[in-house]
GROMACS .gro file of N, CA and C in nm:
model
  534
    1MET      N    1  10.710  10.852   9.765
    1MET     CA    2  10.655  10.744   9.686
    1MET      C    3  10.767  10.668   9.617
    2ALA      N    4  10.864  10.741   9.563
    2ALA     CA    5  10.975  10.674   9.498
    2ALA      C    6  11.052  10.588   9.597
    3GLY      N    7  11.056  10.630   9.723
    3GLY     CA    8  11.126  10.554   9.826
    3GLY      C    9  11.064  10.418   9.847
    4LEU      N   10  10.932  10.413   9.851
    4LEU     CA   11  10.862  10.284   9.868
    4LEU      C   12  10.894  10.193   9.750
    5ALA      N   13  10.888  10.248   9.630
    5ALA     CA   14  10.916  10.167   9.512
    5ALA      C   15  11.060  10.119   9.514
    6ALA      N   16  11.153  10.206   9.548
    6ALA     CA   17  11.293  10.167   9.550
    6ALA      C   18  11.317  10.059   9.655
    7ALA      N   19  11.259  10.075   9.772
    7ALA     CA   20  11.279   9.975   9.878
    7ALA      C   21  11.215   9.843   9.839
    8ALA      N   22  11.097   9.846   9.782
    8ALA     CA   23  11.027   9.723   9.747
    8ALA      C   24  11.089   9.654   9.626
    9LEU      N   25  11.149   9.731   9.537
    9LEU     CA   26  11.201   9.675   9.414
    9LEU      C   27  11.348   9.639   9.422
   10LEU      N   28  11.416   9.680   9.528
   10LEU     CA   29  11.557   9.653   9.541
   10LEU      C   30  11.581   9.504   9.543
   11GLY      N   31  11.662   9.457   9.458
   11GLY     CA   32  11.690   9.314   9.454
   11GLY      C   33  11.839   9.287   9.451
   12THR      N   34  11.873   9.163   9.471
   12THR     CA   35  12.012   9.124   9.461
   12THR      C   36  12.023   9.022   9.349
   13ALA      N   37  12.123   9.038   9.266
   13ALA     CA   38  12.141   8.947   9.153
   13ALA      C   39  12.170   8.807   9.205
   14PHE      N   40  12.118   8.709   9.135
   14PHE     CA   41  12.142   8.571   9.174
   14PHE      C   42  12.110   8.479   9.059
   15ALA      N   43  12.160   8.361   9.068
   15ALA     CA   44  12.128   8.258   8.970
   15ALA      C   45  12.040   8.155   9.039
   16SER      N   46  11.926   8.130   8.983
   16SER     CA   47  11.835   8.032   9.041
   16SER      C   48  11.874   7.893   8.993
   17THR      N   49  11.869   7.798   9.082
   17THR     CA   50  11.904   7.662   9.044
   17THR      C   51  11.789   7.593   8.973
   18ASP      N   52  11.665   7.637   8.997
   18ASP     CA   53  11.552   7.570   8.933
   18ASP      C   54  11.491   7.649   8.817
   19GLY      N   55  11.530   7.773   8.801
   19GLY     CA   56  11.483   7.854   8.690
   19GLY      C   57  11.338   7.898   8.697
   20LEU      N   58  11.275   7.888   8.814
   20LEU     CA   59  11.136   7.930   8.830
   20LEU      C   60  11.128   8.065   8.900
   21ALA      N   61  11.026   8.141   8.868
   21ALA     CA   62  11.008   8.272   8.930
   21ALA      C   63  10.973   8.260   9.078
   22ARG      N   64  10.889   8.164   9.111
   22ARG     CA   65  10.852   8.146   9.252
   22ARG      C   66  10.962   8.068   9.322
   23THR      N   67  11.026   8.132   9.418
   23THR     CA   68  11.142   8.071   9.483
   23THR      C   69  11.105   7.990   9.607
   24GLY      N   70  10.990   8.019   9.666
   24GLY     CA   71  10.954   7.954   9.792
   24GLY      C   72  11.030   8.013   9.910
   25ILE      N   73  11.099   8.124   9.887
   25ILE     CA   74  11.174   8.193   9.992
   25ILE      C   75  11.093   8.317  10.030
   26PHE      N   76  11.071   8.335  10.158
   26PHE     CA   77  10.991   8.447  10.206
   26PHE      C   78  11.074   8.537  10.294
   27GLY      N   79  11.041   8.664  10.293
   27GLY     CA   80  11.114   8.762  10.372
   27GLY      C   81  11.097   8.740  10.522
   28SER      N   82  11.193   8.791  10.595
   28SER     CA   83  11.192   8.782  10.742
   28SER      C   84  11.212   8.922  10.799
   29PRO      N   85  11.104   8.988  10.838
   29PRO     CA   86  11.119   9.123  10.893
   29PRO      C   87  11.221   9.123  11.006
   30GLY      N   88  11.298   9.228  11.011
   30GLY     CA   89  11.399   9.239  11.114
   30GLY      C   90  11.537   9.204  11.062
   31LEU      N   91  11.543   9.134  10.949
   31LEU     CA   92  11.673   9.106  10.889
   31LEU      C   93  11.698   9.217  10.787
   32THR      N   94  11.686   9.188  10.660
   32THR     CA   95  11.706   9.291  10.559
   32THR      C   96  11.578   9.325  10.486
   33GLU      N   97  11.480   9.236  10.488
   33GLU     CA   98  11.356   9.260  10.417
   33GLU      C   99  11.259   9.338  10.505
   34ASN      N  100  11.164   9.403  10.442
   34ASN     CA  101  11.066   9.478  10.519
   34ASN      C  102  10.930   9.411  10.524
   35ASP      N  103  10.917   9.292  10.468
   35ASP     CA  104  10.789   9.221  10.475
   35ASP      C  105  10.813   9.072  10.458
   36THR      N  106  10.706   8.996  10.465
   36THR     CA  107  10.718   8.850  10.459
   36THR      C  108  10.676   8.793  10.324
   37SER      N  109  10.663   8.876  10.222
   37SER     CA  110  10.621   8.825  10.091
   37SER      C  111  10.732   8.742  10.027
   38GLU      N  112  10.693   8.664   9.928
   38GLU     CA  113  10.787   8.575   9.861
   38GLU      C  114  10.886   8.651   9.775
   39TRP      N  115  11.009   8.604   9.776
   39TRP     CA  116  11.112   8.654   9.685
   39TRP      C  117  11.090   8.587   9.550
   40LEU      N  118  11.090   8.666   9.444
   40LEU     CA  119  11.068   8.616   9.309
   40LEU      C  120  11.198   8.628   9.229
   41ASN      N  121  11.220   8.533   9.139
   41ASN     CA  122  11.334   8.536   9.049
   41ASN      C  123  11.288   8.608   8.922
   42THR      N  124  11.330   8.733   8.905
   42THR     CA  125  11.281   8.815   8.793
   42THR      C  126  11.335   8.770   8.658
   43GLY      N  127  11.442   8.692   8.657
   43GLY     CA  128  11.500   8.645   8.531
   43GLY      C  129  11.444   8.513   8.484
   44ALA      N  130  11.355   8.454   8.561
   44ALA     CA  131  11.301   8.324   8.525
   44ALA      C  132  11.206   8.335   8.405
   45PRO      N  133  11.201   8.229   8.323
   45PRO     CA  134  11.113   8.233   8.207
   45PRO      C  135  10.965   8.248   8.241
   46ASP      N  136  10.924   8.207   8.361
   46ASP     CA  137  10.783   8.218   8.399
   46ASP      C  138  10.753   8.343   8.481
   47PHE      N  139  10.847   8.438   8.485
   47PHE     CA  140  10.824   8.559   8.564
   47PHE      C  141  10.702   8.637   8.514
   48ARG      N  142  10.682   8.644   8.383
   48ARG     CA  143  10.564   8.714   8.329
   48ARG      C  144  10.435   8.652   8.384
   49GLU      N  145  10.427   8.522   8.385
   49GLU     CA  146  10.306   8.456   8.435
   49GLU      C  147  10.282   8.488   8.582
   50VAL      N  148  10.390   8.493   8.660
   50VAL     CA  149  10.377   8.526   8.802
   50VAL      C  150  10.332   8.671   8.817
   51VAL      N  151  10.392   8.763   8.743
   51VAL     CA  152  10.351   8.904   8.750
   51VAL      C  153  10.204   8.916   8.711
   52GLU      N  154  10.163   8.850   8.604
   52GLU     CA  155  10.023   8.854   8.562
   52GLU      C  156   9.931   8.798   8.670
   53SER      N  157   9.976   8.697   8.742
   53SER     CA  158   9.893   8.639   8.848
   53SER      C  159   9.879   8.732   8.969
   54LEU      N  160   9.970   8.826   8.982
   54LEU     CA  161   9.967   8.922   9.093
   54LEU      C  162   9.892   9.050   9.058
   55ARG      N  163   9.839   9.057   8.936
   55ARG     CA  164   9.764   9.174   8.890
   55ARG      C  165   9.651   9.201   8.989
   56PRO      N  166   9.638   9.325   9.034
   56PRO     CA  167   9.536   9.355   9.136
   56PRO      C  168   9.394   9.354   9.080
   57SER      N  169   9.304   9.303   9.160
   57SER     CA  170   9.163   9.307   9.122
   57SER      C  171   9.091   9.417   9.198
   58ASP      N  172   9.159   9.475   9.297
   58ASP     CA  173   9.095   9.575   9.383
   58ASP      C  174   9.135   9.719   9.349
   59LEU      N  175   9.222   9.739   9.252
   59LEU     CA  176   9.262   9.875   9.214
   59LEU      C  177   9.199   9.910   9.080
   60PRO      N  178   9.129  10.022   9.074
   60PRO     CA  179   9.063  10.061   8.949
   60PRO      C  180   9.162  10.126   8.852
   61LEU      N  181   9.127  10.119   8.726
   61LEU     CA  182   9.199  10.190   8.620
   61LEU      C  183   9.097  10.270   8.541
   62PRO      N  184   9.140  10.380   8.479
   62PRO     CA  185   9.047  10.455   8.394
   62PRO      C  186   9.000  10.370   8.276
   63ALA      N  187   8.886  10.404   8.222
   63ALA     CA  188   8.831  10.334   8.105
   63ALA      C  189   8.935  10.330   7.994
   64GLY      N  190   8.948  10.213   7.933
   64GLY     CA  191   9.040  10.198   7.822
   64GLY      C  192   9.184  10.169   7.861
   65ARG      N  193   9.213  10.165   7.988
   65ARG     CA  194   9.350  10.137   8.034
   65ARG      C  195   9.359   9.992   8.081
   66SER      N  196   9.479   9.936   8.070
   66SER     CA  197   9.501   9.798   8.115
   66SER      C  198   9.630   9.793   8.196
   67TRP      N  199   9.654   9.680   8.256
   67TRP     CA  200   9.775   9.657   8.335
   67TRP      C  201   9.894   9.620   8.247
   68GLN      N  202   9.872   9.599   8.118
   68GLN     CA  203   9.976   9.547   8.030
   68GLN      C  204  10.105   9.630   8.031
   69PRO      N  205  10.101   9.763   8.027
   69PRO     CA  206  10.227   9.839   8.026
   69PRO      C  207  10.315   9.812   8.148
   70VAL      N  208  10.257   9.801   8.265
   70VAL     CA  209  10.339   9.777   8.384
   70VAL      C  210  10.386   9.633   8.389
   71ILE      N  211  10.305   9.540   8.340
   71ILE     CA  212  10.350   9.401   8.332
   71ILE      C  213  10.470   9.391   8.238
   72ASP      N  214  10.457   9.452   8.120
   72ASP     CA  215  10.566   9.449   8.023
   72ASP      C  216  10.693   9.512   8.079
   73GLN      N  217  10.679   9.622   8.151
   73GLN     CA  218  10.796   9.688   8.209
   73GLN      C  219  10.862   9.601   8.315
   74GLN      N  220  10.782   9.542   8.404
   74GLN     CA  221  10.837   9.456   8.508
   74GLN      C  222  10.914   9.339   8.448
   75VAL      N  223  10.858   9.277   8.345
   75VAL     CA  224  10.922   9.162   8.282
   75VAL      C  225  11.050   9.206   8.209
   76ALA      N  226  11.043   9.316   8.136
   76ALA     CA  227  11.162   9.364   8.064
   76ALA      C  228  11.274   9.398   8.162
   77ASP      N  229  11.240   9.466   8.271
   77ASP     CA  230  11.341   9.500   8.372
   77ASP      C  231  11.402   9.372   8.431
   78GLY      N  232  11.317   9.274   8.459
   78GLY     CA  233  11.364   9.149   8.517
   78GLY      C  234  11.451   9.068   8.423
   79GLN      N  235  11.421   9.072   8.295
   79GLN     CA  236  11.503   9.000   8.197
   79GLN      C  237  11.637   9.071   8.175
   80ARG      N  238  11.633   9.204   8.177
   80ARG     CA  239  11.755   9.283   8.156
   80ARG      C  240  11.852   9.267   8.271
   81GLU      N  241  11.800   9.269   8.394
   81GLU     CA  242  11.883   9.255   8.513
   81GLU      C  243  11.818   9.156   8.609
   82PRO      N  244  11.838   9.027   8.585
   82PRO     CA  245  11.778   8.926   8.673
   82PRO      C  246  11.818   8.951   8.819
   83ALA      N  247  11.719   8.941   8.906
   83ALA     CA  248  11.742   8.968   9.047
   83ALA      C  249  11.633   8.899   9.127
   84ARG      N  250  11.641   8.915   9.257
   84ARG     CA  251  11.532   8.873   9.344
   84ARG      C  252  11.452   8.998   9.378
   85MET      N  253  11.324   8.983   9.376
   85MET     CA  254  11.232   9.093   9.405
   85MET      C  255  11.118   9.035   9.486
   86GLN      N  256  11.082   9.101   9.594
   86GLN     CA  257  10.969   9.050   9.671
   86GLN      C  258  10.838   9.077   9.599
   87ALA      N  259  10.740   8.991   9.622
   87ALA     CA  260  10.608   9.008   9.562
   87ALA      C  261  10.550   9.144   9.597
   88THR      N  262  10.584   9.196   9.715
   88THR     CA  263  10.539   9.331   9.751
   88THR      C  264  10.586   9.434   9.649
   89GLY      N  265  10.703   9.414   9.593
   89GLY     CA  266  10.753   9.505   9.489
   89GLY      C  267  10.668   9.504   9.365
   90VAL      N  268  10.618   9.386   9.328
   90VAL     CA  269  10.529   9.375   9.212
   90VAL      C  270  10.398   9.446   9.244
   91HIS      N  271  10.344   9.422   9.363
   91HIS     CA  272  10.220   9.489   9.403
   91HIS      C  273  10.239   9.641   9.404
   92ALA      N  274  10.352   9.687   9.453
   92ALA     CA  275  10.381   9.831   9.456
   92ALA      C  276  10.390   9.888   9.315
   93ALA      N  277  10.450   9.813   9.223
   93ALA     CA  278  10.460   9.861   9.085
   93ALA      C  279  10.321   9.880   9.023
   94PHE      N  280  10.231   9.784   9.047
   94PHE     CA  281  10.094   9.798   8.997
   94PHE      C  282  10.028   9.922   9.057
   95ALA      N  283  10.043   9.942   9.187
   95ALA     CA  284   9.979  10.056   9.253
   95ALA      C  285  10.037  10.188   9.202
   96HIS      N  286  10.167  10.195   9.185
   96HIS     CA  287  10.229  10.318   9.134
   96HIS      C  288  10.181  10.346   8.992
   97TYR      N  289  10.171  10.243   8.912
   97TYR     CA  290  10.120  10.259   8.777
   97TYR      C  291   9.977  10.315   8.781
   98ALA      N  292   9.893  10.257   8.866
   98ALA     CA  293   9.755  10.304   8.876
   98ALA      C  294   9.749  10.450   8.917
   99VAL      N  295   9.832  10.491   9.012
   99VAL     CA  296   9.835  10.632   9.054
   99VAL      C  297   9.874  10.719   8.935
  100CYS      N  298   9.976  10.677   8.862
  100CYS     CA  299  10.021  10.756   8.748
  100CYS      C  300   9.913  10.771   8.641
  101VAL      N  301   9.846  10.659   8.607
  101VAL     CA  302   9.744  10.671   8.503
  101VAL      C  303   9.624  10.751   8.550
  102TRP      N  304   9.590  10.745   8.678
  102TRP     CA  305   9.481  10.829   8.728
  102TRP      C  306   9.521  10.976   8.731
  103ASP      N  307   9.645  11.005   8.766
  103ASP     CA  308   9.691  11.144   8.759
  103ASP      C  309   9.684  11.194   8.615
  104GLY      N  310   9.728  11.110   8.522
  104GLY     CA  311   9.720  11.146   8.380
  104GLY      C  312   9.577  11.162   8.333
  105GLU      N  313   9.489  11.076   8.381
  105GLU     CA  314   9.347  11.085   8.346
  105GLU      C  315   9.288  11.217   8.397
  106TRP      N  316   9.324  11.256   8.518
  106TRP     CA  317   9.275  11.381   8.576
  106TRP      C  318   9.319  11.499   8.490
  107LEU      N  319   9.448  11.500   8.451
  107LEU     CA  320   9.498  11.610   8.368
  107LEU      C  321   9.429  11.611   8.230
  108ALA      N  322   9.418  11.494   8.168
  108ALA     CA  323   9.356  11.487   8.035
  108ALA      C  324   9.210  11.531   8.041
  109ALA      N  325   9.139  11.490   8.144
  109ALA     CA  326   8.998  11.527   8.159
  109ALA      C  327   8.985  11.678   8.178
  110ARG      N  328   9.074  11.737   8.257
  110ARG     CA  329   9.071  11.883   8.276
  110ARG      C  330   9.098  11.955   8.145
  111GLN      N  331   9.199  11.905   8.070
  111GLN     CA  332   9.232  11.967   7.942
  111GLN      C  333   9.117  11.958   7.843
  112ALA      N  334   9.040  11.848   7.852
  112ALA     CA  335   8.926  11.828   7.762
  112ALA      C  336   8.800  11.897   7.813
  113GLY      N  337   8.803  11.948   7.936
  113GLY     CA  338   8.685  12.011   7.993
  113GLY      C  339   8.576  11.911   8.028
  114ASP      N  340   8.613  11.785   8.050
  114ASP     CA  341   8.517  11.679   8.078
  114ASP      C  342   8.499  11.666   8.230
  115THR      N  343   8.399  11.734   8.283
  115THR     CA  344   8.380  11.739   8.429
  115THR      C  345   8.345  11.603   8.488
  116ALA      N  346   8.275  11.518   8.413
  116ALA     CA  347   8.243  11.384   8.465
  116ALA      C  348   8.371  11.302   8.484
  117ARG      N  349   8.460  11.305   8.386
  117ARG     CA  350   8.588  11.233   8.399
  117ARG      C  351   8.673  11.292   8.510
  118VAL      N  352   8.674  11.424   8.521
  118VAL     CA  353   8.750  11.488   8.630
  118VAL      C  354   8.696  11.439   8.764
  119GLY      N  355   8.564  11.437   8.777
  119GLY     CA  356   8.502  11.393   8.902
  119GLY      C  357   8.537  11.250   8.937
  120ARG      N  358   8.534  11.161   8.838
  120ARG     CA  359   8.570  11.020   8.862
  120ARG      C  360   8.717  11.008   8.902
  121ALA      N  361   8.805  11.082   8.834
  121ALA     CA  362   8.947  11.078   8.866
  121ALA      C  363   8.971  11.130   9.008
  122VAL      N  364   8.906  11.239   9.045
  122VAL     CA  365   8.921  11.292   9.181
  122VAL      C  366   8.875  11.190   9.283
  123GLU      N  367   8.764  11.125   9.256
  123GLU     CA  368   8.712  11.023   9.347
  123GLU      C  369   8.817  10.913   9.372
  124VAL      N  370   8.879  10.865   9.266
  124VAL     CA  371   8.980  10.759   9.281
  124VAL      C  372   9.104  10.815   9.349
  125ILE      N  373   9.151  10.930   9.305
  125ILE     CA  374   9.273  10.989   9.362
  125ILE      C  375   9.256  11.014   9.512
  126ARG      N  376   9.137  11.052   9.554
  126ARG     CA  377   9.112  11.074   9.698
  126ARG      C  378   9.120  10.942   9.777
  127GLY      N  379   9.092  10.830   9.712
  127GLY     CA  380   9.100  10.701   9.779
  127GLY      C  381   9.239  10.640   9.782
  128VAL      N  382   9.329  10.687   9.696
  128VAL     CA  383   9.463  10.630   9.686
  128VAL      C  384   9.538  10.624   9.820
  129PRO      N  385   9.535  10.729   9.902
  129PRO     CA  386   9.611  10.721  10.028
  129PRO      C  387   9.567  10.609  10.122
  130SER      N  388   9.451  10.551  10.099
  130SER     CA  389   9.405  10.441  10.184
  130SER      C  390   9.429  10.304  10.122
  131TRP      N  391   9.490  10.298  10.003
  131TRP     CA  392   9.519  10.170   9.943
  131TRP      C  393   9.616  10.094  10.033
  132PRO      N  394   9.586   9.969  10.064
  132PRO     CA  395   9.669   9.892  10.158
  132PRO      C  396   9.818   9.889  10.126
  133ILE      N  397   9.855   9.879   9.999
  133ILE     CA  398   9.998   9.872   9.964
  133ILE      C  399  10.072   9.995  10.014
  134PHE      N  400  10.007  10.112  10.013
  134PHE     CA  401  10.071  10.234  10.059
  134PHE      C  402  10.067  10.244  10.211
  135VAL      N  403   9.953  10.212  10.270
  135VAL     CA  404   9.938  10.222  10.416
  135VAL      C  405  10.031  10.125  10.487
  136GLU      N  406  10.035  10.001  10.439
  136GLU     CA  407  10.114   9.896  10.506
  136GLU      C  408  10.264   9.912  10.487
  137ASN      N  409  10.305   9.987  10.385
  137ASN     CA  410  10.448   9.999  10.355
  137ASN      C  411  10.499  10.142  10.363
  138ASP      N  412  10.421  10.231  10.422
  138ASP     CA  413  10.462  10.371  10.432
  138ASP      C  414  10.574  10.383  10.535
  139GLY      N  415  10.692  10.412  10.485
  139GLY     CA  416  10.805  10.431  10.575
  139GLY      C  417  10.812  10.573  10.626
  140GLY      N  418  10.718  10.653  10.591
  140GLY     CA  419  10.714  10.791  10.637
  140GLY      C  420  10.703  10.888  10.522
  141GLY      N  421  10.586  10.941  10.503
  141GLY     CA  422  10.567  11.046  10.404
  141GLY      C  423  10.489  11.009  10.280
  142THR      N  424  10.488  10.884  10.241
  142THR     CA  425  10.418  10.846  10.119
  142THR      C  426  10.269  10.874  10.128
  143VAL      N  427  10.204  10.828  10.233
  143VAL     CA  428  10.060  10.848  10.248
  143VAL      C  429  10.028  10.997  10.260
  144ASP      N  430  10.110  11.071  10.333
  144ASP     CA  431  10.088  11.216  10.344
  144ASP      C  432  10.101  11.284  10.208
  145TRP      N  433  10.201  11.243  10.129
  145TRP     CA  434  10.219  11.301   9.995
  145TRP      C  435  10.098  11.268   9.907
  146LEU      N  436  10.050  11.145   9.913
  146LEU     CA  437   9.933  11.106   9.834
  146LEU      C  438   9.810  11.185   9.878
  147ARG      N  439   9.798  11.211  10.006
  147ARG     CA  440   9.686  11.294  10.055
  147ARG      C  441   9.697  11.436  10.000
  148SER      N  442   9.818  11.490   9.995
  148SER     CA  443   9.835  11.627   9.944
  148SER      C  444   9.801  11.633   9.795
  149ILE      N  445   9.833  11.528   9.721
  149ILE     CA  446   9.797  11.522   9.579
  149ILE      C  447   9.645  11.518   9.565
  150ALA      N  448   9.580  11.437   9.647
  150ALA     CA  449   9.434  11.426   9.643
  150ALA      C  450   9.368  11.559   9.677
  151GLU      N  451   9.421  11.625   9.777
  151GLU     CA  452   9.366  11.756   9.816
  151GLU      C  453   9.381  11.857   9.702
  152ALA      N  454   9.499  11.857   9.640
  152ALA     CA  455   9.522  11.949   9.527
  152ALA      C  456   9.427  11.918   9.412
  153ALA      N  457   9.409  11.789   9.379
  153ALA     CA  458   9.319  11.752   9.270
  153ALA      C  459   9.176  11.797   9.301
  154THR      N  460   9.136  11.781   9.427
  154THR     CA  461   9.002  11.821   9.468
  154THR      C  462   8.979  11.970   9.444
  155HIS      N  463   9.086  12.049   9.462
  155HIS     CA  464   9.076  12.194   9.446
  155HIS      C  465   9.122  12.244   9.309
  156GLY      N  466   9.150  12.151   9.216
  156GLY     CA  467   9.187  12.191   9.081
  156GLY      C  468   9.330  12.240   9.066
  157ASP      N  469   9.416  12.211   9.161
  157ASP     CA  470   9.555  12.255   9.157
  157ASP      C  471   9.639  12.150   9.086
  158GLU      N  472   9.687  12.181   8.967
  158GLU     CA  473   9.763  12.086   8.886
  158GLU      C  474   9.907  12.067   8.933
  159GLY      N  475   9.961  12.160   9.008
  159GLY     CA  476  10.102  12.158   9.046
  159GLY      C  477  10.150  12.028   9.108
  160PRO      N  478  10.089  11.983   9.218
  160PRO     CA  479  10.135  11.858   9.281
  160PRO      C  480  10.123  11.735   9.190
  161ILE      N  481  10.018  11.729   9.110
  161ILE     CA  482  10.004  11.614   9.020
  161ILE      C  483  10.111  11.617   8.912
  162ARG      N  484  10.135  11.733   8.855
  162ARG     CA  485  10.240  11.743   8.753
  162ARG      C  486  10.377  11.709   8.814
  163GLN      N  487  10.401  11.754   8.936
  163GLN     CA  488  10.528  11.724   9.003
  163GLN      C  489  10.540  11.572   9.026
  164HIS      N  490  10.433  11.511   9.072
  164HIS     CA  491  10.434  11.366   9.094
  164HIS      C  492  10.461  11.291   8.964
  165ILE      N  493  10.395  11.330   8.857
  165ILE     CA  494  10.414  11.264   8.728
  165ILE      C  495  10.558  11.277   8.682
  166ARG      N  496  10.613  11.398   8.689
  166ARG     CA  497  10.752  11.419   8.645
  166ARG      C  498  10.850  11.334   8.726
  167ALA      N  499  10.827  11.324   8.855
  167ALA     CA  500  10.921  11.254   8.943
  167ALA      C  501  10.904  11.103   8.945
  168ASN      N  502  10.784  11.053   8.921
  168ASN     CA  503  10.757  10.912   8.949
  168ASN      C  504  10.692  10.830   8.839
  169CYS      N  505  10.656  10.891   8.727
  169CYS     CA  506  10.578  10.819   8.627
  169CYS      C  507  10.652  10.807   8.495
  170THR      N  508  10.634  10.694   8.430
  170THR     CA  509  10.687  10.673   8.296
  170THR      C  510  10.598  10.751   8.200
  171SER      N  511  10.658  10.836   8.119
  171SER     CA  512  10.579  10.926   8.035
  171SER      C  513  10.484  10.851   7.942
  172SER      N  514  10.520  10.734   7.894
  172SER     CA  515  10.431  10.661   7.803
  172SER      C  516  10.304  10.614   7.874
  173TRP      N  517  10.307  10.606   8.006
  173TRP     CA  518  10.187  10.565   8.082
  173TRP      C  519  10.084  10.675   8.088
  174ILE      N  520  10.128  10.800   8.082
  174ILE     CA  521  10.041  10.913   8.113
  174ILE      C  522   9.958  10.957   7.994
  175GLY      N  523  10.020  10.981   7.881
  175GLY     CA  524   9.948  11.018   7.761
  175GLY      C  525   9.905  11.163   7.755
  176VAL      N  526   9.956  11.249   7.843
  176VAL     CA  527   9.927  11.392   7.838
  176VAL      C  528  10.056  11.468   7.860
  177ASP      N  529  10.057  11.597   7.823
  177ASP     CA  530  10.174  11.679   7.849
  177ASP      C  531  10.194  11.695   7.999
  178GLN      N  532  10.319  11.677   8.039
  178GLN     CA  533  10.349  11.686   8.181
  178GLN      C  534  10.384  11.828   8.217
   0.00000   0.00000   0.00000
């Protein structure tokens, strides 16, 4: 999973002549990029607006959670180290965030003994391996790893979820002991 994020988020520093986040430059598979999504200027003043416009409408979040933490992180990272990042990288960041918060929700629900919340979290976690961002960009192993996490959650095994959280999630996103 970290490999997908690293590949999608890898950027090269540059100075934009127009100062806009949307560059109008699209990837060309077979060269250095792995998809045809637009390259974004992460240091542009309108990068936050572009990230917000890419917020997924098809990925669920647990009750009370929002996309704001991942938006804030993407913008802060982009301002700290301006670079080019493909839109696929932004989509991947949202998906990774959603996986992390659902893993955290599953752990918190188990700790609270809330079987309804556990059931909802398992339902979502079982669907994660079929999310298009993972299927379309799986360079080998990501979808299988997500399936193993879903299987473990289904059987109440905390090990793979805790391992995933430690390796791939920002602790402030989770809200439970890892």
